[in-house]
Amino acid sequence: MTLMRSRLLPTVLSTLLLATALAGCGSDSKESPKTLVVATHDSWAMSKSVLAKFKAETGITVKVRPQGDAGELTNKLVLTKDSPLADGVYGIDNTFASRAVDAGILTAYDAKELPSSAEQYRLTGDAKDDLTPIDYGDVCVNVDDSWFAKKNLTPPKTLDDLAKPAYKGLFVTPGATTSSPGLAFLLATIAAKGDGWQDYWKQLMANDTKITAGWTDAYEVDFTAGGGNGDRPIVTSYSSSPPFTIPKGATEPTTSALLDTCFRQVEYAGVLKGSDNPAGMKKFIDFMVGQDFQEALPDNMYVYPVDSTVKLPADWASYAPVSPHPYSVDPSAVTKNRTTWLREWRDVTSQ
């Protein structure tokens, strides 16, 4: 989704009016330092009890302000950097991190007790402290096994299968320009197909692939197992999604992730430059990499904690394994080519 900038009016009065309007979009100046405003993606779902622990430790109340999918979140923060929407951010991922860093919207902060297992997910170079890794997940194609069983059809197994006539009109994926899982899936296809990725996407579109604005629409509305009476049994989601489709009283999920289609996604938190409560956000980042928050991530946000010592839910070992060999694209290549890749993707998909 393209976000439109307002055109500045050439008078002093208009400039003052615009500045006032922008200020209204940022952190509420009347809020005390004991209130922390955090911009997030729409998939934020941390329990109130965990946030209550943070308040008990620091006296700070966290106010969460969802801003759309991770791509929309990042774009909004960039476009409002002169009047920040919040004090900090959670949900920028490794597909959009370089956009946030290059735009200069972040204040560097080195978390006090970052788990040693999280070091592998840190940004590199001068940007390593701009964002703190909080969690990760594998973006993978998911299938509704129960749907295929009822139809007596064989589900797909690979990226190539998605373009076959047998699966025409059955696949839905969030868009690459507005969704971090959507961009992650695009990067998986680029890693898998190299210079032939555009031809692959032409095949997907010819096979009636549906593209939505974000993960929520794709999974919860269009996916047959997402609870929204959808009609598409194949969706871009996460390797951690299947355990949450285990019916009440049952022991196995009705869906599965195709582990040969995955791209590893890392989510970060950061302090927004010019925020009203940077000290509070730094405390919250320290809390987010701490045990209470890390332990709550799988059940609340369906992602893996960066702290490898955290015990995962029992179902995850059986039904939510990470991909042994996820696709990857060098972050420097993403930074260099993202604009071109997204333009070419839009040309192919007409999005």
CSV table of C-alpha atoms in Angstrom, one decimal:
chain,number,residue,atom,x,y,z
A,1,MET,CA,0.0,0.0,0.0
A,2,THR,CA,1.4,3.4,-0.9
A,3,LEU,CA,1.1,6.0,1.8
A,4,MET,CA,0.5,9.5,0.5
A,5,ARG,CA,2.4,12.5,2.1
A,6,SER,CA,0.4,15.6,2.6
A,7,ARG,CA,1.6,18.5,0.5
A,8,LEU,CA,2.9,21.4,2.7
A,9,LEU,CA,1.0,24.7,2.1
A,10,PRO,CA,3.2,27.7,1.3
A,11,THR,CA,2.0,29.9,4.2
A,12,VAL,CA,3.2,30.3,7.7
A,13,LEU,CA,-0.4,29.7,9.0
A,14,SER,CA,-0.8,26.5,7.0
A,15,THR,CA,2.6,25.3,8.2
A,16,LEU,CA,1.6,25.8,11.8
A,17,LEU,CA,-1.7,24.0,11.3
A,18,LEU,CA,0.1,21.1,9.8
A,19,ALA,CA,2.6,20.9,12.6
A,20,THR,CA,-0.3,20.9,15.1
A,21,ALA,CA,-2.1,18.1,13.2
A,22,LEU,CA,1.1,16.0,13.1
A,23,ALA,CA,1.6,16.5,16.8
A,24,GLY,CA,-1.9,15.0,17.4
A,25,CYS,CA,-0.7,11.8,15.7
A,26,GLY,CA,2.2,11.3,17.9
A,27,SER,CA,2.6,10.4,21.6
A,28,ASP,CA,0.1,12.3,23.7
A,29,SER,CA,2.0,15.2,25.3
A,30,LYS,CA,-0.4,15.1,28.2
A,31,GLU,CA,0.6,11.5,29.1
A,32,SER,CA,3.0,11.2,32.0
A,33,PRO,CA,6.4,9.5,31.7
A,34,LYS,CA,4.8,6.6,33.4
A,35,THR,CA,2.9,5.9,30.2
A,36,LEU,CA,4.7,4.2,27.3
A,37,VAL,CA,3.2,4.2,23.8
A,38,VAL,CA,4.4,1.3,21.6
A,39,ALA,CA,3.6,1.1,17.9
A,40,THR,CA,3.1,-2.5,16.8
A,41,HIS,CA,1.8,-4.6,13.9
A,42,ASP,CA,-1.7,-5.9,14.1
A,43,SER,CA,-0.7,-9.3,15.2
A,44,TRP,CA,0.4,-8.0,18.7
A,45,ALA,CA,-1.4,-10.2,21.2
A,46,MET,CA,0.6,-10.2,24.5
A,47,SER,CA,-1.4,-11.1,27.6
A,48,LYS,CA,-2.4,-8.4,30.0
A,49,SER,CA,-0.9,-10.4,32.9
A,50,VAL,CA,2.6,-10.1,31.3
A,51,LEU,CA,2.3,-6.4,30.8
A,52,ALA,CA,1.0,-6.1,34.4
A,53,LYS,CA,4.4,-7.6,35.5
A,54,PHE,CA,6.2,-4.9,33.6
A,55,LYS,CA,4.1,-2.2,35.3
A,56,ALA,CA,4.7,-3.8,38.7
A,57,GLU,CA,8.4,-3.7,38.1
A,58,THR,CA,8.7,-0.2,36.6
A,59,GLY,CA,5.4,1.6,37.4
A,60,ILE,CA,5.0,2.2,33.6
A,61,THR,CA,1.7,1.4,31.8
A,62,VAL,CA,2.2,0.2,28.2
A,63,LYS,CA,-0.3,1.5,25.6
A,64,VAL,CA,-0.2,-0.5,22.4
A,65,ARG,CA,-1.1,1.2,19.1
A,66,PRO,CA,-1.4,-1.3,16.2
A,67,GLN,CA,-0.5,0.3,12.8
A,68,GLY,CA,-1.3,-2.5,10.3
A,69,ASP,CA,1.0,-5.2,9.0
A,70,ALA,CA,4.7,-4.9,9.6
A,71,GLY,CA,5.2,-3.3,6.2
A,72,GLU,CA,2.6,-0.7,6.9
A,73,LEU,CA,3.9,-0.2,10.4
A,74,THR,CA,7.4,0.6,9.1
A,75,ASN,CA,6.1,2.8,6.3
A,76,LYS,CA,4.0,4.9,8.7
A,77,LEU,CA,6.9,5.3,11.1
A,78,VAL,CA,9.1,6.5,8.3
A,79,LEU,CA,6.5,9.0,7.0
A,80,THR,CA,5.9,10.4,10.5
A,81,LYS,CA,9.5,10.4,11.8
A,82,ASP,CA,9.4,14.2,12.5
A,83,SER,CA,6.4,13.6,14.8
A,84,PRO,CA,6.7,10.0,16.1
A,85,LEU,CA,3.5,7.9,16.4
A,86,ALA,CA,4.9,6.4,19.6
A,87,ASP,CA,7.8,6.1,22.0
A,88,GLY,CA,9.0,2.8,20.6
A,89,VAL,CA,8.2,0.1,18.1
A,90,TYR,CA,7.8,-3.7,18.1
A,91,GLY,CA,7.3,-5.7,14.9
A,92,ILE,CA,9.7,-4.4,12.4
A,93,ASP,CA,11.3,-7.5,10.9
A,94,ASN,CA,14.4,-8.4,8.9
A,95,THR,CA,12.7,-7.7,5.6
A,96,PHE,CA,12.0,-4.1,6.6
A,97,ALA,CA,14.7,-3.4,9.1
A,98,SER,CA,17.0,-1.7,6.7
A,99,ARG,CA,14.3,0.7,5.6
A,100,ALA,CA,13.8,1.8,9.2
A,101,VAL,CA,17.5,2.1,9.8
A,102,ASP,CA,18.2,4.0,6.6
A,103,ALA,CA,15.4,6.5,7.3
A,104,GLY,CA,17.0,7.4,10.7
A,105,ILE,CA,13.9,6.8,12.8
A,106,LEU,CA,15.6,4.9,15.6
A,107,THR,CA,17.8,5.6,18.6
A,108,ALA,CA,20.4,3.0,19.2
A,109,TYR,CA,20.1,1.0,22.4
A,110,ASP,CA,22.1,-2.0,23.6
A,111,ALA,CA,19.8,-4.2,25.7
A,112,LYS,CA,21.3,-4.9,29.1
A,113,GLU,CA,20.8,-8.7,29.2
A,114,LEU,CA,20.3,-9.9,25.6
A,115,PRO,CA,20.3,-13.7,25.6
A,116,SER,CA,23.4,-15.1,24.0
A,117,SER,CA,21.3,-17.1,21.6
A,118,ALA,CA,19.9,-13.8,20.3
A,119,GLU,CA,23.2,-12.6,19.0
A,120,GLN,CA,22.8,-14.5,15.7
A,121,TYR,CA,19.7,-12.4,15.0
A,122,ARG,CA,21.2,-8.9,15.6
A,123,LEU,CA,21.7,-6.5,12.8
A,124,THR,CA,25.2,-6.0,11.6
A,125,GLY,CA,27.6,-3.1,11.3
A,126,ASP,CA,26.8,0.3,12.6
A,127,ALA,CA,23.1,-0.6,12.9
A,128,LYS,CA,23.5,-3.5,15.3
A,129,ASP,CA,22.0,-1.6,18.2
A,130,ASP,CA,19.2,0.2,16.3
A,131,LEU,CA,16.9,-2.7,16.7
A,132,THR,CA,16.8,-5.5,19.3
A,133,PRO,CA,15.8,-9.0,18.2
A,134,ILE,CA,12.8,-10.3,20.2
A,135,ASP,CA,11.5,-13.3,18.4
A,136,TYR,CA,11.6,-15.2,15.1
A,137,GLY,CA,9.5,-17.5,13.0
A,138,ASP,CA,9.6,-19.3,9.7
A,139,VAL,CA,7.2,-17.9,7.1
A,140,CYS,CA,6.0,-21.0,5.2
A,141,VAL,CA,3.2,-22.2,3.0
A,142,ASN,CA,0.5,-23.8,5.2
A,143,VAL,CA,-2.2,-26.3,4.0
A,144,ASP,CA,-5.5,-27.3,5.4
A,145,ASP,CA,-5.0,-31.1,5.5
A,146,SER,CA,-8.6,-31.8,6.6
A,147,TRP,CA,-9.9,-29.9,3.5
A,148,PHE,CA,-7.7,-32.0,1.1
A,149,ALA,CA,-8.7,-35.2,2.9
A,150,LYS,CA,-12.4,-34.4,2.5
A,151,LYS,CA,-11.9,-33.7,-1.2
A,152,ASN,CA,-9.7,-36.8,-1.5
A,153,LEU,CA,-7.0,-34.7,-3.0
A,154,THR,CA,-3.2,-34.7,-2.5
A,155,PRO,CA,-2.0,-31.4,-0.9
A,156,PRO,CA,1.0,-29.6,-2.4
A,157,LYS,CA,4.5,-30.1,-1.0
A,158,THR,CA,6.8,-27.6,-2.8
A,159,LEU,CA,6.8,-24.1,-4.2
A,160,ASP,CA,6.6,-25.6,-7.7
A,161,ASP,CA,3.4,-27.4,-6.8
A,162,LEU,CA,1.6,-24.1,-6.1
A,163,ALA,CA,1.7,-23.3,-9.9
A,164,LYS,CA,0.3,-26.6,-11.0
A,165,PRO,CA,-3.3,-26.8,-12.4
A,166,ALA,CA,-4.4,-29.1,-9.6
A,167,TYR,CA,-4.1,-26.2,-7.2
A,168,LYS,CA,-5.6,-23.4,-9.3
A,169,GLY,CA,-7.6,-20.9,-7.2
A,170,LEU,CA,-6.6,-22.6,-3.9
A,171,PHE,CA,-3.6,-20.4,-2.8
A,172,VAL,CA,-3.8,-17.0,-1.0
A,173,THR,CA,-0.8,-15.0,0.2
A,174,PRO,CA,-0.4,-11.5,1.7
A,175,GLY,CA,1.1,-8.9,-0.6
A,176,ALA,CA,4.8,-8.2,-0.6
A,177,THR,CA,4.4,-4.4,-0.5
A,178,THR,CA,2.1,-4.2,2.5
A,179,SER,CA,3.0,-7.3,4.5
A,180,SER,CA,6.1,-8.7,6.1
A,181,PRO,CA,5.0,-12.3,5.7
A,182,GLY,CA,4.2,-11.4,2.1
A,183,LEU,CA,7.6,-9.9,1.5
A,184,ALA,CA,9.2,-12.9,3.2
A,185,PHE,CA,7.4,-15.3,0.8
A,186,LEU,CA,8.6,-13.2,-2.1
A,187,LEU,CA,12.1,-13.4,-0.8
A,188,ALA,CA,11.8,-17.2,-0.5
A,189,THR,CA,10.8,-17.4,-4.2
A,190,ILE,CA,13.7,-15.1,-5.2
A,191,ALA,CA,16.1,-17.3,-3.2
A,192,ALA,CA,14.6,-20.5,-4.7
A,193,LYS,CA,14.2,-19.3,-8.3
A,194,GLY,CA,17.0,-16.8,-8.8
A,195,ASP,CA,16.6,-14.8,-12.0
A,196,GLY,CA,13.5,-16.8,-12.8
A,197,TRP,CA,11.4,-15.6,-9.9
A,198,GLN,CA,9.3,-13.3,-12.1
A,199,ASP,CA,8.4,-16.2,-14.4
A,200,TYR,CA,7.4,-18.2,-11.3
A,201,TRP,CA,5.1,-15.4,-10.1
A,202,LYS,CA,3.6,-15.2,-13.6
A,203,GLN,CA,2.7,-18.9,-13.2
A,204,LEU,CA,1.3,-18.3,-9.7
A,205,MET,CA,-1.0,-15.5,-11.0
A,206,ALA,CA,-2.1,-17.5,-14.0
A,207,ASN,CA,-3.0,-20.2,-11.5
A,208,ASP,CA,-5.4,-17.7,-9.8
A,209,THR,CA,-3.4,-16.9,-6.7
A,210,LYS,CA,-5.1,-14.4,-4.5
A,211,ILE,CA,-3.2,-11.6,-2.9
A,212,THR,CA,-4.4,-9.7,0.2
A,213,ALA,CA,-3.2,-6.7,2.0
A,214,GLY,CA,-2.0,-8.5,5.1
A,215,TRP,CA,-1.6,-11.9,6.9
A,216,THR,CA,-4.9,-11.4,8.9
A,217,ASP,CA,-7.0,-11.2,5.7
A,218,ALA,CA,-5.2,-14.1,4.1
A,219,TYR,CA,-5.3,-16.4,7.1
A,220,GLU,CA,-8.3,-15.5,9.1
A,221,VAL,CA,-10.6,-14.6,6.2
A,222,ASP,CA,-9.6,-16.5,3.1
A,223,PHE,CA,-7.9,-19.6,4.5
A,224,THR,CA,-10.4,-22.5,5.0
A,225,ALA,CA,-8.9,-23.3,8.4
A,226,GLY,CA,-8.7,-19.7,9.6
A,227,GLY,CA,-12.1,-19.4,11.2
A,228,GLY,CA,-13.5,-17.0,8.6
A,229,ASN,CA,-15.3,-19.5,6.3
A,230,GLY,CA,-12.7,-19.0,3.6
A,231,ASP,CA,-12.4,-21.0,0.4
A,232,ARG,CA,-8.7,-21.3,0.0
A,233,PRO,CA,-6.9,-24.3,1.6
A,234,ILE,CA,-3.4,-23.1,0.9
A,235,VAL,CA,-2.0,-19.9,2.6
A,236,THR,CA,1.3,-18.1,3.4
A,237,SER,CA,1.6,-18.2,7.2
A,238,TYR,CA,4.1,-19.6,9.8
A,239,SER,CA,5.6,-23.0,10.7
A,240,SER,CA,4.2,-22.3,14.2
A,241,SER,CA,0.6,-21.9,13.0
A,242,PRO,CA,-0.5,-25.6,12.9
A,243,PRO,CA,-0.7,-26.2,16.7
A,244,PHE,CA,-3.3,-23.5,16.9
A,245,THR,CA,-5.6,-25.6,14.6
A,246,ILE,CA,-5.8,-28.6,17.0
A,247,PRO,CA,-9.6,-29.0,17.6
A,248,LYS,CA,-10.9,-29.1,21.2
A,249,GLY,CA,-10.5,-32.6,22.5
A,250,ALA,CA,-8.2,-33.6,19.7
A,251,THR,CA,-4.5,-34.2,19.7
A,252,GLU,CA,-3.4,-33.3,16.2
A,253,PRO,CA,-3.8,-30.1,14.1
A,254,THR,CA,-5.9,-30.0,11.0
A,255,THR,CA,-3.2,-28.1,9.1
A,256,SER,CA,0.6,-28.4,8.4
A,257,ALA,CA,3.4,-26.2,7.3
A,258,LEU,CA,5.5,-27.1,4.2
A,259,LEU,CA,9.0,-26.8,5.6
A,260,ASP,CA,10.7,-26.7,2.2
A,261,THR,CA,9.0,-23.4,1.4
A,262,CYS,CA,10.1,-21.3,4.4
A,263,PHE,CA,11.9,-18.0,4.9
A,264,ARG,CA,13.2,-17.1,8.4
A,265,GLN,CA,11.7,-13.9,9.8
A,266,VAL,CA,13.1,-12.0,12.8
A,267,GLU,CA,11.1,-9.4,14.7
A,268,TYR,CA,12.7,-6.5,16.5
A,269,ALA,CA,11.9,-3.7,19.0
A,270,GLY,CA,13.4,-0.3,19.0
A,271,VAL,CA,13.4,3.2,20.5
A,272,LEU,CA,11.9,5.8,18.2
A,273,LYS,CA,14.0,9.0,17.8
A,274,GLY,CA,12.3,12.0,19.2
A,275,SER,CA,9.9,10.0,21.4
A,276,ASP,CA,8.5,11.4,24.6
A,277,ASN,CA,9.6,8.4,26.8
A,278,PRO,CA,12.8,6.9,25.4
A,279,ALA,CA,13.9,5.8,28.9
A,280,GLY,CA,10.6,3.9,29.3
A,281,MET,CA,11.0,2.1,26.0
A,282,LYS,CA,14.6,1.0,26.9
A,283,LYS,CA,13.2,-0.6,30.1
A,284,PHE,CA,10.5,-2.3,28.0
A,285,ILE,CA,13.1,-3.7,25.6
A,286,ASP,CA,15.0,-5.1,28.5
A,287,PHE,CA,11.8,-6.6,29.7
A,288,MET,CA,11.0,-8.1,26.3
A,289,VAL,CA,14.2,-10.0,26.2
A,290,GLY,CA,13.6,-11.2,29.7
A,291,GLN,CA,12.2,-14.5,30.8
A,292,ASP,CA,8.5,-13.5,31.5
A,293,PHE,CA,8.0,-12.0,28.1
A,294,GLN,CA,10.1,-14.6,26.2
A,295,GLU,CA,8.1,-17.5,27.8
A,296,ALA,CA,4.8,-15.9,26.8
A,297,LEU,CA,5.6,-15.4,23.1
A,298,PRO,CA,4.7,-18.8,21.7
A,299,ASP,CA,1.2,-19.0,23.2
A,300,ASN,CA,0.4,-15.3,22.6
A,301,MET,CA,2.0,-14.4,19.3
A,302,TYR,CA,2.8,-17.8,17.7
A,303,VAL,CA,6.5,-17.1,17.4
A,304,TYR,CA,9.8,-18.5,18.8
A,305,PRO,CA,11.6,-16.6,21.5
A,306,VAL,CA,15.1,-15.6,20.8
A,307,ASP,CA,16.1,-17.0,24.2
A,308,SER,CA,16.8,-20.6,23.3
A,309,THR,CA,16.6,-21.6,27.0
A,310,VAL,CA,12.9,-21.0,27.1
A,311,LYS,CA,10.8,-24.2,27.2
A,312,LEU,CA,8.4,-24.3,24.2
A,313,PRO,CA,4.8,-25.6,24.5
A,314,ALA,CA,4.6,-29.4,24.2
A,315,ASP,CA,2.7,-29.3,20.9
A,316,TRP,CA,5.4,-27.2,19.2
A,317,ALA,CA,7.9,-30.0,19.3
A,318,SER,CA,5.6,-32.2,17.3
A,319,TYR,CA,3.7,-29.8,15.2
A,320,ALA,CA,5.6,-26.5,14.9
A,321,PRO,CA,9.2,-27.4,14.0
A,322,VAL,CA,11.3,-24.7,12.3
A,323,SER,CA,12.6,-25.4,8.9
A,324,PRO,CA,15.9,-27.2,8.9
A,325,HIS,CA,17.0,-25.3,5.8
A,326,PRO,CA,15.0,-22.1,5.4
A,327,TYR,CA,15.5,-19.9,2.4
A,328,SER,CA,17.5,-16.7,3.0
A,329,VAL,CA,18.6,-13.6,1.2
A,330,ASP,CA,21.5,-11.5,2.4
A,331,PRO,CA,20.3,-8.4,4.2
A,332,SER,CA,22.6,-6.2,2.0
A,333,ALA,CA,20.9,-7.7,-1.1
A,334,VAL,CA,17.5,-6.9,0.3
A,335,THR,CA,18.6,-3.3,1.0
A,336,LYS,CA,20.0,-2.9,-2.4
A,337,ASN,CA,17.2,-4.5,-4.4
A,338,ARG,CA,14.0,-4.2,-2.4
A,339,THR,CA,12.6,-1.3,-4.3
A,340,THR,CA,13.4,-2.9,-7.6
A,341,TRP,CA,12.1,-6.3,-6.6
A,342,LEU,CA,8.8,-4.8,-5.2
A,343,ARG,CA,8.3,-2.7,-8.4
A,344,GLU,CA,8.8,-5.8,-10.5
A,345,TRP,CA,6.5,-7.8,-8.3
A,346,ARG,CA,3.8,-5.2,-8.6
A,347,ASP,CA,4.3,-5.3,-12.4
A,348,VAL,CA,3.8,-9.0,-12.5
A,349,THR,CA,0.9,-9.2,-10.0
A,350,SER,CA,-0.8,-5.9,-11.0
A,351,GLN,CA,-0.9,-4.9,-7.3
